[in-house]
């Protein structure tokens, strides 16, 4: 199971390469992976059908020290759902190979996301641990969002995707809380163990189950969450066939079936689920009779059938669950076929409106057969799997004999009548010839790949009816393990069969079909009756009102809290911290017996520097000077770390502080030179009170924290763990990449998220990666002018940054290969002469490669000496920063040809791959392996998997710095040039220097220009 799960996700990652080689036929190649999962499930038939079935269990260590593991379990219920997830999934991939046009964009992305969804759904059904199930549960939500929003250019698709995401995520969060409560209450996260214990009568358990059921109902689109499913029909039809008929919406049904054996006797479990299921079934069927879009008819029909399945799954006993599983199987077959059939109709005719379709069945009889047979199964007509399921439902509910069963039986009968009516309406609307409507003319043949999936599902719909014994074995493989209804005869369990003889269930089926067909025959009168009824609750409108209310509330709160005043924000944070921490300190009863103010006299020096720098910053009037002085506090901390014998921390601190100052300088070019005097209502005296109060509270808190420790710190064991377990002498680095690698993984994810956030805020209309190196052709839809293209002469020389614009001589040409070899910096020619620094260019040329070599040394030496991937990445990032400072953005483009996203992605892949590799060479994630040997010349060499993890850290840090340069340096340069271009075009040629400098001040450019007053045409 673990191998299959990994194969599904690897196939998702490989989709772009497969589609680059095969085009849309890549769907067929990808279908082999879910089909392999189907074959694996079929090999388990002897185990599942044995008299004493033993589930297949795989335990993958996640955090063994915290008793957290990934437990995969294939029992009868998981096996049944695995047939649907893999079998229908493979057929949908084959269908996609001809549903989409060969030239359609983003096909590889769609295929990869669909394959990842299959992996998430497969992981959901085999997960036997609450948190693991939740991860896969939310994974299906995220990937369904991408699939529903495949046509991102359509507003309807975007809205539908967001609506589905919000609704199902709300339910998922409620479920998460319920899972935490349930795990704490039972002392285990294993689902099978919790179900085996059953309901313990505790109120907290009841609350947890209710919260979990909210998640199940939202995922399976039951009232009041049902409205997201019809909206999701904006997705491509293969998505509707798989997610919204066979897979995703069944997740809630799966969870109810999984929990029912242990919690069906909980108060109001059956009553609540039957009520919700009954209302959903009736509402969905009633609404399906109103729709004219074939896909919406099927969507509301799916809503109705999901309510039907929920009612049957809620009983949790043997016989009714047998009927529920049969209904589940039948629904996946006929509803998947119907959606795929509608996709073919839409593909051929270009419409799904039944009012515009006529004669399609005559033109495409094979498709009409698929649709008619599947609709008959949906209506419960013999001989189909739908008929088997409907007979089983009627028969088991009649035998159950309880009041709840009678209520459910009445509701099922009414809902089934509506099902027959809209099934007949679907067949008539899709395939019948209608007077006054232009008949559909056959234009092309139905390709085998296009019709293979609906054909296979149709054959299973018919074949399943005649193989009722096999369907019974599948259904009872799970239900036979459940308790028996006390009113039934334990010796004679219900068995699914095509013919049970003349019995009440057969009579109910006949009445259902007759009533449903009568409604169809009098469909005009039914339509008029529906139109005359008052409108009920519009759940979609209620959703929009709730979202609108949240937006208004957010705008109201934001307008009063996000005032654009940094002092206000800081003041609120400090005041809240003073109050919260102050109350905590007042309640504290643990105080240190003595306070050690200083360990040695040399510590006073960095402390004094930090104090003086902090005070000086408050008196600064220019931003640049304030940043530099503020940086002194960081460099003083470097001295402190060095004095304390922490060279790793000192090295990292000095690199971080340096890059931070450079980043601040990048941003300051967009701000005025002087710090403005705001009209804040917070007076200097009040600010002083807040600042001093916060400082005192933090000082007292630090003193209390030092005296609050009552046990030996775990860090005392780190030296031994680092050497014996991590095979390294650098405790800091071994801790980061081995002992506490999970923490580092989380921090890396945060770093990547921050980088993406910065880029998203800065790159509003473009991407900094699109700037080309010297002499390279224009890439994509770049709005930047390549240096090989002449630009028009400009009336003003606005080059005042270390990086200037392209040389303004129209005859300028890109440097030749010989000139490139002789140039100190390749992009030096793009700088205005007044902005070039020969000393800096020579120094960077000499030091750049030394910086990179030093970074590689730190990377590999960090396991035993000061260094590591983080420090090494910062050194490499500083090297690229120097290239930018010396030669500008085109020089930076020459130095870094790879996009920052690729660098960070490769780094995260290496880190995550090392984590997953622990399952290959160990028994848990991030389990390390080490090899050591003696090599010629190199001598003794020790290598561990943690080094690969550290290389991933290196790439992520380098990618982060590269992304920062592109975001806050290159893009800001471009924006400044564009602003100055606009101003220059609007200014007259005789503008004086003072006026121009005032305009530059407004633009946030505070440095002065070198002015040549003798230039022609009155230019500066």
XYZ file of N, CA and C in Angstrom, residues 419-612:
582
model
N -36.489 9.787 -8.194
C -35.342 9.292 -8.961
C -35.788 8.707 -10.289
N -36.840 7.918 -10.280
C -37.366 7.366 -11.535
C -37.805 8.492 -12.467
N -38.434 9.513 -11.910
C -38.943 10.617 -12.732
C -37.799 11.378 -13.393
N -36.759 11.753 -12.619
C -35.695 12.527 -13.276
C -34.791 11.637 -14.118
N -34.765 10.321 -13.860
C -34.018 9.418 -14.741
C -34.689 9.357 -16.114
N -35.998 9.228 -16.116
C -36.726 9.222 -17.389
C -36.585 10.564 -18.100
N -36.612 11.624 -17.330
C -36.459 12.966 -17.929
C -35.079 13.130 -18.537
N -34.065 12.557 -17.902
C -32.717 12.629 -18.456
C -32.638 11.892 -19.791
N -33.171 10.674 -19.851
C -33.116 9.905 -21.098
C -33.882 10.624 -22.196
N -35.063 11.124 -21.861
C -35.849 11.860 -22.859
C -35.109 13.113 -23.316
N -34.557 13.861 -22.376
C -33.891 15.110 -22.735
C -32.622 14.904 -23.530
N -31.891 13.827 -23.265
C -30.599 13.633 -23.925
C -30.731 12.947 -25.276
N -31.661 11.983 -25.411
C -31.628 11.119 -26.590
C -32.897 11.152 -27.436
N -34.012 11.644 -26.930
C -35.264 11.598 -27.689
C -35.288 12.667 -28.775
N -36.103 12.411 -29.792
C -36.350 13.405 -30.835
C -37.510 14.283 -30.394
N -37.316 15.592 -30.486
C -38.333 16.533 -30.000
C -38.837 17.372 -31.158
N -40.122 17.524 -31.268
C -40.673 18.348 -32.357
C -40.259 19.808 -32.206
N -39.904 20.410 -33.337
C -39.539 21.816 -33.334
C -38.107 22.091 -32.941
N -37.328 21.050 -32.662
C -35.919 21.217 -32.294
C -35.068 20.574 -33.375
N -34.047 21.290 -33.820
C -33.188 20.784 -34.887
C -32.501 19.498 -34.435
N -32.589 18.489 -35.281
C -32.046 17.180 -34.938
C -30.512 17.194 -35.010
N -29.925 16.422 -34.137
C -28.470 16.287 -34.127
C -28.046 15.382 -35.272
N -27.032 15.823 -36.034
C -26.522 15.053 -37.159
C -25.173 14.482 -36.779
N -24.961 13.211 -37.069
C -23.688 12.568 -36.727
C -22.579 13.206 -37.532
N -21.527 13.669 -36.873
C -20.415 14.349 -37.538
C -19.111 13.576 -37.456
N -18.968 12.700 -36.495
C -17.716 11.948 -36.351
C -17.988 10.648 -35.613
N -17.061 9.724 -35.778
C -17.188 8.427 -35.137
C -16.745 8.512 -33.674
N -17.283 7.624 -32.887
C -16.892 7.544 -31.487
C -15.626 6.711 -31.377
N -14.520 7.350 -30.999
C -13.255 6.637 -30.882
C -13.288 5.632 -29.748
N -12.498 4.579 -29.865
C -12.523 3.535 -28.811
C -12.060 4.048 -27.457
N -11.069 4.946 -27.428
C -10.609 5.458 -26.146
C -11.646 6.373 -25.503
N -12.448 7.029 -26.334
C -13.453 7.945 -25.811
C -14.629 7.185 -25.202
N -14.925 6.040 -25.760
C -16.098 5.284 -25.300
C -15.731 4.106 -24.407
N -14.441 3.842 -24.225
C -14.032 2.663 -23.448
C -14.534 2.739 -22.013
N -14.375 3.905 -21.372
C -14.749 4.026 -19.959
C -16.254 3.858 -19.761
N -17.117 4.616 -20.472
C -18.561 4.388 -20.267
C -18.997 2.986 -20.670
N -18.340 2.407 -21.675
C -18.695 1.044 -22.078
C -18.381 0.052 -20.960
N -17.202 0.184 -20.372
C -16.821 -0.736 -19.296
C -17.747 -0.604 -18.098
N -18.078 0.625 -17.729
C -18.963 0.826 -16.580
C -20.376 0.328 -16.873
N -20.831 0.484 -18.125
C -22.154 -0.027 -18.487
C -22.198 -1.546 -18.421
N -21.132 -2.187 -18.906
C -21.074 -3.641 -18.842
C -21.080 -4.133 -17.397
N -20.387 -3.401 -16.520
C -20.389 -3.789 -15.108
C -21.757 -3.552 -14.484
N -22.466 -2.512 -14.944
C -23.815 -2.263 -14.429
C -24.750 -3.414 -14.766
N -24.651 -3.934 -15.995
C -25.486 -5.064 -16.397
C -24.925 -6.367 -15.833
N -23.611 -6.542 -15.987
C -22.993 -7.780 -15.538
C -23.134 -7.990 -14.046
N -23.088 -6.899 -13.276
C -23.227 -7.028 -11.835
C -24.570 -7.591 -11.431
N -25.611 -7.281 -12.225
C -26.940 -7.807 -11.905
C -26.987 -9.316 -12.081
N -26.342 -9.802 -13.149
C -26.343 -11.247 -13.391
C -25.277 -11.965 -12.562
N -24.355 -11.191 -11.985
C -23.361 -11.768 -11.069
C -23.694 -11.312 -9.654
N -24.965 -11.447 -9.296
C -25.408 -10.969 -7.989
C -24.676 -11.667 -6.855
N -24.298 -12.925 -7.085
C -23.559 -13.635 -6.051
C -22.237 -12.977 -5.742
N -21.536 -12.508 -6.782
C -20.259 -11.820 -6.561
C -20.465 -10.496 -5.838
N -21.522 -9.762 -6.229
C -21.826 -8.504 -5.542
C -22.150 -8.776 -4.076
N -22.869 -9.869 -3.827
C -23.196 -10.220 -2.448
C -21.934 -10.542 -1.654
N -20.983 -11.252 -2.260
C -19.745 -11.574 -1.557
C -18.969 -10.299 -1.231
N -18.962 -9.362 -2.174
C -18.245 -8.105 -1.937
C -18.887 -7.330 -0.798
N -20.210 -7.208 -0.846
C -20.904 -6.428 0.177
C -20.811 -7.081 1.546
N -21.008 -8.395 1.587
C -20.986 -9.079 2.888
C -19.584 -9.279 3.428
N -18.559 -9.054 2.596
C -17.188 -9.147 3.121
C -16.974 -8.142 4.243
N -17.719 -7.035 4.189
C -17.649 -6.050 5.273
C -18.807 -6.193 6.245
N -20.017 -6.316 5.710
C -21.185 -6.309 6.593
C -21.253 -7.545 7.483
N -20.661 -8.668 7.064
C -20.720 -9.876 7.888
C -19.954 -9.718 9.197
N -19.077 -8.714 9.279
C -18.327 -8.480 10.510
C -19.085 -7.575 11.484
N -20.254 -7.087 11.082
C -20.995 -6.126 11.888
C -22.032 -6.834 12.755
N -22.503 -6.167 13.787
C -23.529 -6.778 14.645
C -24.834 -6.963 13.894
N -25.641 -7.917 14.375
C -26.911 -8.260 13.737
C -28.039 -7.527 14.445
N -28.992 -7.050 13.647
C -30.166 -6.402 14.223
C -30.922 -7.407 15.093
N -31.223 -7.036 16.332
C -31.895 -7.998 17.222
C -33.229 -8.488 16.677
N -33.901 -7.703 15.864
C -35.215 -8.110 15.350
C -35.101 -9.098 14.195
N -33.910 -9.231 13.639
C -33.729 -10.125 12.500
C -33.274 -11.497 12.980
N -33.290 -12.449 12.080
C -32.869 -13.803 12.401
C -31.376 -13.925 12.101
N -30.521 -14.091 13.120
C -29.080 -14.144 12.869
C -28.675 -15.306 11.975
N -29.470 -16.331 11.954
C -29.088 -17.500 11.162
C -29.336 -17.287 9.678
N -30.142 -16.327 9.323
C -30.463 -16.108 7.915
C -30.184 -14.660 7.529
N -28.932 -14.342 7.257
C -28.618 -12.975 6.826
C -29.167 -12.704 5.432
N -29.385 -11.448 5.153
C -29.903 -11.066 3.845
C -28.805 -11.242 2.799
N -29.182 -11.792 1.639
C -28.249 -11.969 0.532
C -28.805 -11.266 -0.703
N -27.914 -10.637 -1.426
C -28.297 -9.924 -2.640
C -28.527 -10.935 -3.758
N -29.642 -10.786 -4.454
C -29.960 -11.676 -5.568
C -30.827 -10.926 -6.568
N -30.780 -11.398 -7.830
C -31.578 -10.745 -8.868
C -33.070 -11.060 -8.698
N -33.373 -12.221 -8.121
C -34.777 -12.599 -7.949
C -34.971 -13.207 -6.568
N -35.795 -12.559 -5.774
C -36.126 -13.057 -4.446
C -37.541 -13.639 -4.400
N -38.155 -13.713 -5.549
C -39.536 -14.189 -5.559
C -40.504 -13.031 -5.343
N -41.765 -13.357 -5.293
C -42.793 -12.341 -5.073
C -42.834 -12.001 -3.578
N -42.435 -10.771 -3.286
C -42.340 -10.332 -1.894
C -42.685 -8.850 -1.827
N -42.889 -8.323 -0.614
C -43.251 -6.897 -0.504
C -42.250 -5.959 -1.161
N -40.937 -6.313 -1.102
C -39.936 -5.433 -1.723
C -40.170 -5.310 -3.215
N -40.547 -6.395 -3.873
C -40.822 -6.349 -5.309
C -42.024 -5.465 -5.595
N -43.029 -5.542 -4.759
C -44.209 -4.696 -4.938
C -43.854 -3.223 -4.779
N -43.020 -2.906 -3.777
C -42.589 -1.516 -3.597
C -41.796 -1.025 -4.802
N -40.969 -1.874 -5.351
C -40.203 -1.488 -6.538
C -41.139 -1.196 -7.702
N -42.134 -2.034 -7.893
C -43.086 -1.813 -8.987
C -43.860 -0.513 -8.792
N -44.303 -0.255 -7.555
C -45.014 0.992 -7.274
C -44.110 2.203 -7.497
N -42.850 2.067 -7.120
C -41.892 3.167 -7.310
C -41.748 3.505 -8.780
N -41.568 2.474 -9.596
C -41.373 2.703 -11.030
C -42.640 3.286 -11.654
N -43.788 2.750 -11.278
C -45.044 3.245 -11.845
C -45.284 4.702 -11.472
N -45.053 5.042 -10.196
C -45.282 6.427 -9.761
C -44.292 7.375 -10.427
N -43.048 6.953 -10.533
C -42.041 7.810 -11.156
C -42.324 8.049 -12.621
N -42.721 7.012 -13.353
C -43.037 7.186 -14.771
C -44.288 8.038 -14.951
N -45.212 7.910 -14.017
C -46.410 8.766 -14.076
C -46.018 10.235 -13.935
N -45.124 10.523 -13.019
C -44.647 11.906 -12.873
C -43.984 12.382 -14.159
N -43.252 11.500 -14.815
C -42.606 11.910 -16.067
C -43.633 12.166 -17.159
N -44.617 11.300 -17.245
C -45.644 11.481 -18.278
C -46.364 12.810 -18.085
N -46.640 13.145 -16.857
C -47.302 14.423 -16.558
C -46.269 15.471 -16.115
N -45.143 15.485 -16.792
C -44.043 16.383 -16.402
C -44.419 17.846 -16.545
N -45.280 18.158 -17.521
C -45.675 19.557 -17.679
C -46.471 20.012 -16.460
N -47.400 19.184 -16.012
C -48.197 19.536 -14.838
C -47.324 19.597 -13.587
N -46.357 18.683 -13.499
C -45.430 18.685 -12.358
C -44.613 19.969 -12.358
N -44.192 20.392 -13.564
C -43.413 21.626 -13.660
C -44.230 22.833 -13.236
N -45.499 22.879 -13.659
C -46.360 23.988 -13.258
C -46.591 23.987 -11.748
N -46.737 22.791 -11.175
C -46.942 22.686 -9.735
C -45.696 23.173 -8.989
N -44.528 22.808 -9.483
C -43.291 23.271 -8.852
C -43.174 24.790 -8.931
N -43.537 25.351 -10.081
C -43.442 26.800 -10.242
C -44.418 27.532 -9.329
N -45.557 26.894 -9.009
C -46.562 27.549 -8.163
C -46.187 27.523 -6.696
N -45.309 26.625 -6.315
C -44.916 26.540 -4.910
C -44.008 27.702 -4.535
N -44.071 28.161 -3.301
C -43.157 29.231 -2.871
C -41.723 28.712 -2.821
N -40.804 29.623 -3.026
C -39.395 29.244 -2.968
C -39.023 28.833 -1.550
N -38.270 27.782 -1.461
C -37.801 27.342 -0.160
C -36.528 28.080 0.229
N -35.798 27.488 1.114
C -34.533 28.088 1.556
C -33.517 27.972 0.427
N -32.985 29.099 0.014
C -31.925 29.111 -0.994
C -30.580 29.040 -0.257
N -30.029 27.830 -0.183
C -28.805 27.640 0.593
C -27.621 28.347 -0.056
N -27.634 28.394 -1.374
C -26.528 29.092 -2.042
C -26.574 30.581 -1.734
N -27.775 31.156 -1.751
C -27.904 32.576 -1.410
C -27.510 32.822 0.048
N -27.859 31.885 0.918
C -27.457 32.016 2.320
C -25.943 31.978 2.451
N -25.321 31.103 1.675
C -23.846 31.045 1.681
C -23.251 32.377 1.234
N -23.817 32.939 0.159
C -23.294 34.214 -0.338
C -23.488 35.318 0.714
N -24.606 35.283 1.415
C -24.839 36.295 2.453
C -23.842 36.132 3.593
N -23.574 34.891 3.965
C -22.593 34.665 5.042
C -21.215 35.159 4.620
N -20.812 34.811 3.403
C -19.500 35.261 2.912
C -19.469 36.775 2.802
N -20.580 37.365 2.308
C -20.634 38.829 2.233
C -20.554 39.472 3.596
N -21.226 38.873 4.572
C -21.146 39.396 5.932
C -19.740 39.310 6.500
N -19.074 38.207 6.240
C -17.686 38.073 6.700
C -16.796 39.116 6.046
N -17.015 39.340 4.753
C -16.211 40.345 4.062
C -16.455 41.738 4.640
N -17.724 42.066 4.915
C -18.016 43.376 5.492
C -17.430 43.512 6.893
N -17.527 42.425 7.671
C -16.947 42.448 9.016
C -15.441 42.621 8.949
N -14.830 41.897 8.015
C -13.381 42.015 7.861
C -12.984 43.425 7.443
N -13.773 44.006 6.521
C -13.478 45.376 6.096
C -13.657 46.358 7.252
N -14.700 46.140 8.064
C -14.948 47.019 9.211
C -13.796 46.934 10.211
N -13.398 45.713 10.545
C -12.312 45.536 11.512
C -10.999 46.063 10.951
N -10.751 45.772 9.670
C -9.498 46.212 9.060
C -9.403 47.727 9.026
N -10.512 48.388 8.688
C -10.494 49.845 8.605
C -10.191 50.490 9.949
N -10.489 49.791 11.031
C -10.283 50.382 12.359
C -9.030 49.880 13.062
N -8.435 48.845 12.507
C -7.201 48.340 13.130
C -5.991 48.501 12.221
N -6.171 48.290 10.923
C -5.069 48.458 9.977
C -5.085 49.883 9.441
N -4.565 50.789 10.251
C -4.663 52.211 9.936
C -3.481 52.733 9.141
N -2.545 51.851 8.800
C -1.373 52.296 8.063
C -0.340 52.979 8.923
N -0.464 52.865 10.236
C 0.479 53.517 11.150
C 1.299 52.449 11.856
N 2.578 52.398 11.548
C 3.446 51.429 12.197
C 3.546 51.661 13.705
N 3.649 52.907 14.187
C 3.659 53.105 15.648
C 2.396 52.576 16.318
N 1.263 52.731 15.657
C 0.024 52.212 16.230
C 0.064 50.695 16.346
N 0.512 50.037 15.272
C 0.598 48.574 15.302
C 1.533 48.116 16.417
N 2.694 48.738 16.478
C 3.657 48.344 17.504
C 3.104 48.616 18.903
N 2.435 49.751 19.038
C 1.887 50.074 20.348
C 0.860 49.048 20.809
N -0.008 48.621 19.895
C -1.006 47.610 20.246
C -0.330 46.308 20.661
N 0.670 45.904 19.896
C 1.382 44.658 20.208
C 2.052 44.759 21.572
N 2.723 45.864 21.817
C 3.454 46.011 23.077
C 2.498 46.080 24.270
N 1.414 46.831 24.111
C 0.466 46.951 25.230
C -0.154 45.601 25.555
N -0.535 44.859 24.522
C -1.100 43.534 24.758
C -0.070 42.624 25.419
N 1.171 42.676 24.955
C 2.209 41.840 25.547
C 2.458 42.218 27.003
N 2.460 43.520 27.284
C 2.662 43.961 28.667
C 1.550 43.427 29.561
N 0.300 43.527 29.089
C -0.816 43.049 29.889
C -0.775 41.549 30.101
N -0.582 40.774 29.006
C -0.608 39.316 29.119
C 0.560 38.799 29.953
N 1.765 39.280 29.645
C 2.935 38.804 30.379
C 2.941 39.330 31.808
N 2.440 40.559 31.981
C 2.397 41.104 33.337
C 1.493 40.301 34.244
N 0.309 39.924 33.737
C -0.601 39.097 34.542
C 0.042 37.751 34.854
N 0.742 37.185 33.893
C 1.422 35.906 34.119
C 2.484 36.034 35.199
N 3.242 37.129 35.165
C 4.285 37.317 36.172
C 3.691 37.537 37.559
N 2.564 38.237 37.637
C 1.941 38.450 38.935
C 1.462 37.145 39.551
N 1.086 36.185 38.718
C 0.642 34.889 39.215
C 1.799 33.907 39.400
N 3.000 34.350 39.096
C 4.151 33.447 39.201
C 4.580 33.270 40.653
N 4.904 32.038 41.008
C 5.402 31.774 42.351
C 6.774 31.114 42.338
N 7.432 31.118 41.194
C 8.777 30.545 41.071
C 9.743 31.670 40.726
N 10.592 32.029 41.692
C 11.548 33.104 41.487
C 12.954 32.557 41.739
N 13.922 33.027 40.980
C 15.289 32.524 41.175
C 15.841 32.951 42.524
N 16.673 32.091 43.088
C 17.284 32.410 44.381
C 18.359 33.470 44.240
N 19.020 33.503 43.088
C 20.033 34.525 42.839
C 20.016 34.896 41.368
N 20.483 36.093 41.078
C 20.519 36.589 39.710
C 21.976 36.861 39.337
N 22.436 36.202 38.269
C 23.791 36.418 37.762
C 23.689 37.416 36.614
N 24.180 38.601 36.850
C 24.042 39.660 35.855
C 25.014 39.490 34.700
N 26.189 38.961 34.950
C 27.190 38.831 33.903
C 28.125 37.687 34.264
N 28.555 36.929 33.262
C 29.473 35.813 33.506
C 30.923 36.274 33.533
N 31.233 37.260 32.703
C 32.603 37.778 32.654
C 32.550 39.235 32.231
N 33.640 39.946 32.483
C 33.686 41.380 32.187
C 33.603 41.660 30.694
N 34.093 40.721 29.865
C 34.111 40.982 28.426
C 32.694 41.012 27.839
N 31.741 40.441 28.555
C 30.365 40.474 28.053
C 29.747 41.863 28.134
N 30.361 42.717 28.937
C 29.829 44.074 29.081
C 29.983 44.854 27.789
N 31.065 44.601 27.048
C 31.331 45.365 25.826
C 30.228 45.198 24.788
N 29.886 43.964 24.348
C 28.784 43.863 23.367
C 27.459 44.364 23.922
N 27.213 44.181 25.223
C 25.980 44.683 25.805
C 25.922 46.204 25.726
N 27.046 46.847 26.029
C 27.086 48.309 25.960
C 26.869 48.796 24.530
N 27.467 48.098 23.557
C 27.289 48.492 22.157
C 25.825 48.393 21.749
N 25.190 47.312 22.167
C 23.782 47.130 21.806
C 22.897 48.203 22.443
N 23.186 48.542 23.701
C 22.386 49.565 24.377
C 22.560 50.913 23.689
N 23.820 51.278 23.413
C 24.076 52.567 22.771
C 23.464 52.620 21.376
